[in-house]
């Protein structure tokens, strides 16, 4: 799994654990739903840290909490 896939999986995991939709998350984070959906599919190859921080704000968690998941433990090397 690469970092982009891990971020997408983590967003979905957090939405599911809070029983909220992606649209609700987007509204709570103050970003357009298309921004979140692009992070979840192939449109966005590199979700920015500022956008991830906005997602965290919408979820009322810190960046540390977002990345504190086994999902991020064994990512593929991303050297190109």
mmCIF file of C-alpha atoms in Angstrom:
data_model
loop_
_atom_site.group_PDB
_atom_site.id
_atom_site.type_symbol
_atom_site.label_atom_id
_atom_site.label_comp_id
_atom_site.label_asym_id
_atom_site.label_seq_id
_atom_site.Cartn_x
_atom_site.Cartn_y
_atom_site.Cartn_z
ATOM 1 C CA UNK A 1 0.000 0.000 0.000
ATOM 2 C CA UNK A 2 1.295 3.469 -0.799
ATOM 3 C CA UNK A 3 0.840 6.605 1.324
ATOM 4 C CA UNK A 4 -2.061 7.957 -0.757
ATOM 5 C CA UNK A 5 -3.966 4.679 -0.408
ATOM 6 C CA UNK A 6 -3.266 4.637 3.329
ATOM 7 C CA UNK A 7 -4.619 8.177 3.751
ATOM 8 C CA UNK A 8 -7.773 7.243 1.829
ATOM 9 C CA UNK A 9 -8.235 4.079 3.882
ATOM 10 C CA UNK A 10 -7.722 5.995 7.132
ATOM 11 C CA UNK A 11 -10.317 8.614 6.153
ATOM 12 C CA UNK A 12 -12.855 5.892 5.395
ATOM 13 C CA UNK A 13 -11.996 4.086 8.635
ATOM 14 C CA UNK A 14 -12.521 7.259 10.669
ATOM 15 C CA UNK A 15 -15.796 8.075 8.902
ATOM 16 C CA UNK A 16 -17.063 4.561 9.566
ATOM 17 C CA UNK A 17 -16.040 4.630 13.247
ATOM 18 C CA UNK A 18 -17.909 7.926 13.672
ATOM 19 C CA UNK A 19 -20.840 6.787 11.545
ATOM 20 C CA UNK A 20 -20.582 9.809 9.241
ATOM 21 C CA UNK A 21 -20.621 10.155 5.482
ATOM 22 C CA UNK A 22 -17.896 11.672 3.357
ATOM 23 C CA UNK A 23 -20.231 14.603 2.675
ATOM 24 C CA UNK A 24 -20.669 15.169 6.405
ATOM 25 C CA UNK A 25 -16.925 15.062 6.893
ATOM 26 C CA UNK A 26 -16.415 17.573 4.082
ATOM 27 C CA UNK A 27 -18.982 19.904 5.629
ATOM 28 C CA UNK A 28 -17.426 19.580 9.102
ATOM 29 C CA UNK A 29 -13.941 20.131 7.649
ATOM 30 C CA UNK A 30 -15.024 23.149 5.616
ATOM 31 C CA UNK A 31 -13.870 21.697 2.309
ATOM 32 C CA UNK A 32 -15.837 20.828 -0.817
ATOM 33 C CA UNK A 33 -16.974 17.186 -0.954
ATOM 34 C CA UNK A 34 -15.063 16.871 -4.240
ATOM 35 C CA UNK A 35 -11.845 17.506 -2.308
ATOM 36 C CA UNK A 36 -12.476 14.548 -0.015
ATOM 37 C CA UNK A 37 -13.669 12.332 -2.860
ATOM 38 C CA UNK A 38 -10.545 13.159 -4.871
ATOM 39 C CA UNK A 39 -8.455 12.054 -1.890
ATOM 40 C CA UNK A 40 -10.354 8.768 -1.863
ATOM 41 C CA UNK A 41 -9.918 7.947 -5.531
ATOM 42 C CA UNK A 42 -7.196 8.153 -8.158
ATOM 43 C CA UNK A 43 -7.765 11.856 -8.925
ATOM 44 C CA UNK A 44 -5.459 13.059 -6.155
ATOM 45 C CA UNK A 45 -2.105 11.318 -6.235
ATOM 46 C CA UNK A 46 -0.697 13.377 -3.378
ATOM 47 C CA UNK A 47 -3.133 14.708 -0.773
ATOM 48 C CA UNK A 48 -1.538 17.747 0.838
ATOM 49 C CA UNK A 49 -0.839 18.019 4.528
ATOM 50 C CA UNK A 50 -2.981 21.181 4.770
ATOM 51 C CA UNK A 51 -5.973 19.270 3.393
ATOM 52 C CA UNK A 52 -5.288 16.350 5.732
ATOM 53 C CA UNK A 53 -5.152 18.869 8.612
ATOM 54 C CA UNK A 54 -8.553 20.238 7.534
ATOM 55 C CA UNK A 55 -9.910 16.679 7.568
ATOM 56 C CA UNK A 56 -8.480 16.226 11.057
ATOM 57 C CA UNK A 57 -10.116 19.468 12.180
ATOM 58 C CA UNK A 58 -13.425 18.219 10.810
ATOM 59 C CA UNK A 59 -12.978 14.981 12.749
ATOM 60 C CA UNK A 60 -11.809 16.892 15.844
ATOM 61 C CA UNK A 61 -8.557 14.934 16.007
ATOM 62 C CA UNK A 62 -4.891 15.865 15.761
ATOM 63 C CA UNK A 63 -2.561 14.987 12.906
ATOM 64 C CA UNK A 64 -0.817 12.667 15.361
ATOM 65 C CA UNK A 65 -4.091 10.817 15.951
ATOM 66 C CA UNK A 66 -4.758 10.611 12.217
ATOM 67 C CA UNK A 67 -1.398 9.010 11.493
ATOM 68 C CA UNK A 68 -1.379 6.867 14.653
ATOM 69 C CA UNK A 69 -2.655 3.783 12.883
ATOM 70 C CA UNK A 70 -1.086 0.491 11.803
ATOM 71 C CA UNK A 71 -2.145 1.434 8.258
ATOM 72 C CA UNK A 72 0.930 3.671 8.068
ATOM 73 C CA UNK A 73 3.431 1.170 9.489
ATOM 74 C CA UNK A 74 4.468 -0.727 6.357
ATOM 75 C CA UNK A 75 4.032 1.636 3.418
ATOM 76 C CA UNK A 76 5.738 1.056 0.097
ATOM 77 C CA UNK A 77 8.805 3.104 -0.640
ATOM 78 C CA UNK A 78 7.797 6.073 -2.813
ATOM 79 C CA UNK A 79 11.049 6.914 -4.585
ATOM 80 C CA UNK A 80 10.473 7.513 -8.292
#
